[in-house]
Structures are given as C-alpha cells and as structure tokens.
Amino acid sequence: MLHARLADLVLATHLVFVVFVAIGGLLLFRWPRAAAFHLPCLLYGTAIELVGWVCPLTPLEQRLRAVAGQAGYEGGFIERYASQLLYPADWETVHLWLGICLVLLNLLIYGVWFRQVRARRRAG
C-alpha cells in the first residue's frame, strides 16, 4: 500500500514538473525570479523530448509500482499517459513536435515578458 501511494506521489510530481516545464514561464509575469528555476527545468525537459533521455522519475514510479504488485508499463511518462489520449501512430514524430512546441511556446512567453520589462524600463 505504501509503495503504491509513493508511486502515485511520484506520478503527481512528474505531472507537476511537466506542466511547469511547459507553461512555467508564465510565472515570470508575477515573479521574474522564477526564470532562475524555470530555465534549467525547461532545458532539461526539452532535452528529454528531443534527445530521448529518460526522466529519472519514470523508472522510480515503475519500480515502486512493481514493488507494490501493480502492473508496470513500458516507455516513458508522456508515452504512457499522453498516448492514452492521443493514440499517435508515429510516437517518435510526436516527441519531436512536442519538443519543438515546448521551445516555441516558451520563446513566445519569454519574448513577451522581455518586451514588457523593456517597456517598463523605458517608461520608468
């Protein structure tokens, strides 16, 4: 029971990390210093998508589920949970596009934020 709960906690932590990597740049508009934490996470998350690394939370969750007697799964976190919604035929292409979209979305967020900072400095 404990291992199953820990696996669920790792799953929740993983989900929060994925969401933070994807849209955490929005925190800059309220807390500009969040960039010091978001940028390294963004770089790591992008590398996982584009290079094909495995996030250490995935094998940890899988191991905890195995110890708890639950069925494990193959592949990574996004393949396991997002593919159930998307059913992609070519998962490698989806990975590439996820990585590209991750970079483009955050370039847009950071670009808007930098423009606002510059505009405030000029006005101030």
PDB file of C-alpha atoms in Angstrom, residues 21-88:
ATOM      1  CA  VAL A  21       8.250  22.962 -17.887  1.00  0.00           C
ATOM      2  CA  ALA A  22       5.550  23.613 -20.485  1.00  0.00           C
ATOM      3  CA  ILE A  23       3.971  26.793 -19.093  1.00  0.00           C
ATOM      4  CA  GLY A  24       6.046  27.754 -16.060  1.00  0.00           C
ATOM      5  CA  GLY A  25       7.405  30.723 -17.968  1.00  0.00           C
ATOM      6  CA  LEU A  26       4.077  32.412 -17.316  1.00  0.00           C
ATOM      7  CA  LEU A  27       5.189  32.787 -13.688  1.00  0.00           C
ATOM      8  CA  LEU A  28       7.672  35.434 -14.874  1.00  0.00           C
ATOM      9  CA  PHE A  29       4.888  37.960 -15.236  1.00  0.00           C
ATOM     10  CA  ARG A  30       4.254  37.756 -11.496  1.00  0.00           C
ATOM     11  CA  TRP A  31       7.635  36.573 -10.168  1.00  0.00           C
ATOM     12  CA  PRO A  32      10.505  37.402 -12.557  1.00  0.00           C
ATOM     13  CA  ARG A  33      12.993  35.460 -10.456  1.00  0.00           C
ATOM     14  CA  ALA A  34      11.135  32.258 -11.356  1.00  0.00           C
ATOM     15  CA  ALA A  35      13.262  32.241 -14.522  1.00  0.00           C
ATOM     16  CA  ALA A  36      16.225  31.080 -12.435  1.00  0.00           C
ATOM     17  CA  PHE A  37      14.355  27.852 -11.714  1.00  0.00           C
ATOM     18  CA  HIS A  38      12.260  27.561 -14.870  1.00  0.00           C
ATOM     19  CA  LEU A  39      15.025  27.907 -17.468  1.00  0.00           C
ATOM     20  CA  PRO A  40      17.081  24.917 -16.243  1.00  0.00           C
ATOM     21  CA  CYS A  41      13.901  22.835 -15.993  1.00  0.00           C
ATOM     22  CA  LEU A  42      12.891  23.943 -19.481  1.00  0.00           C
ATOM     23  CA  LEU A  43      16.284  22.994 -20.908  1.00  0.00           C
ATOM     24  CA  TYR A  44      16.151  19.597 -19.197  1.00  0.00           C
ATOM     25  CA  GLY A  45      12.563  18.931 -20.286  1.00  0.00           C
ATOM     26  CA  THR A  46      13.346  19.942 -23.856  1.00  0.00           C
ATOM     27  CA  ALA A  47      16.405  17.683 -23.910  1.00  0.00           C
ATOM     28  CA  ILE A  48      14.299  14.776 -22.667  1.00  0.00           C
ATOM     29  CA  GLU A  49      11.885  15.289 -25.559  1.00  0.00           C
ATOM     30  CA  LEU A  50      14.407  15.982 -28.307  1.00  0.00           C
ATOM     31  CA  VAL A  51      17.279  13.703 -27.298  1.00  0.00           C
ATOM     32  CA  GLY A  52      15.174  10.875 -25.936  1.00  0.00           C
ATOM     33  CA  TRP A  53      16.547  10.798 -22.407  1.00  0.00           C
ATOM     34  CA  VAL A  54      14.553   9.118 -19.671  1.00  0.00           C
ATOM     35  CA  CYS A  55      13.458  11.253 -16.745  1.00  0.00           C
ATOM     36  CA  PRO A  56      14.545   9.561 -13.504  1.00  0.00           C
ATOM     37  CA  LEU A  57      11.009   9.868 -12.144  1.00  0.00           C
ATOM     38  CA  THR A  58       9.755   7.337 -14.713  1.00  0.00           C
ATOM     39  CA  PRO A  59      11.869   4.366 -13.575  1.00  0.00           C
ATOM     40  CA  LEU A  60      11.241   5.358  -9.941  1.00  0.00           C
ATOM     41  CA  GLU A  61       7.485   5.219 -10.464  1.00  0.00           C
ATOM     42  CA  GLN A  62       7.778   1.941 -12.379  1.00  0.00           C
ATOM     43  CA  ARG A  63       9.895   0.372  -9.631  1.00  0.00           C
ATOM     44  CA  LEU A  64       7.521   1.497  -6.882  1.00  0.00           C
ATOM     45  CA  ARG A  65       4.569   0.068  -8.807  1.00  0.00           C
ATOM     46  CA  ALA A  66       6.387  -3.237  -9.287  1.00  0.00           C
ATOM     47  CA  VAL A  67       7.203  -3.453  -5.567  1.00  0.00           C
ATOM     48  CA  ALA A  68       3.538  -2.669  -4.807  1.00  0.00           C
ATOM     49  CA  GLY A  69       2.494  -5.557  -7.057  1.00  0.00           C
ATOM     50  CA  GLN A  70       0.920  -3.276  -9.634  1.00  0.00           C
ATOM     51  CA  ALA A  71       1.331  -3.640 -13.375  1.00  0.00           C
ATOM     52  CA  GLY A  72       4.177  -1.582 -14.754  1.00  0.00           C
ATOM     53  CA  TYR A  73       4.397  -0.024 -18.183  1.00  0.00           C
ATOM     54  CA  GLU A  74       6.913   0.331 -20.963  1.00  0.00           C
ATOM     55  CA  GLY A  75       8.277   3.625 -22.227  1.00  0.00           C
ATOM     56  CA  GLY A  76       8.264   6.995 -20.541  1.00  0.00           C
ATOM     57  CA  PHE A  77       5.793   9.135 -18.654  1.00  0.00           C
ATOM     58  CA  ILE A  78       4.432  11.050 -21.641  1.00  0.00           C
ATOM     59  CA  GLU A  79       4.146   7.925 -23.793  1.00  0.00           C
ATOM     60  CA  ARG A  80       2.224   6.178 -21.036  1.00  0.00           C
ATOM     61  CA  TYR A  81      -0.210   8.895 -20.081  1.00  0.00           C
ATOM     62  CA  ALA A  82      -0.465  11.194 -23.115  1.00  0.00           C
ATOM     63  CA  SER A  83      -0.607   8.372 -25.643  1.00  0.00           C
ATOM     64  CA  GLN A  84      -3.751   7.072 -23.965  1.00  0.00           C
ATOM     65  CA  LEU A  85      -5.390  10.342 -25.036  1.00  0.00           C
ATOM     66  CA  LEU A  86      -3.732  10.824 -28.413  1.00  0.00           C
ATOM     67  CA  TYR A  87      -3.051   7.294 -29.736  1.00  0.00           C
ATOM     68  CA  PRO A  88      -0.303   8.519 -32.055  1.00  0.00           C
TER      69      PRO A  88
END
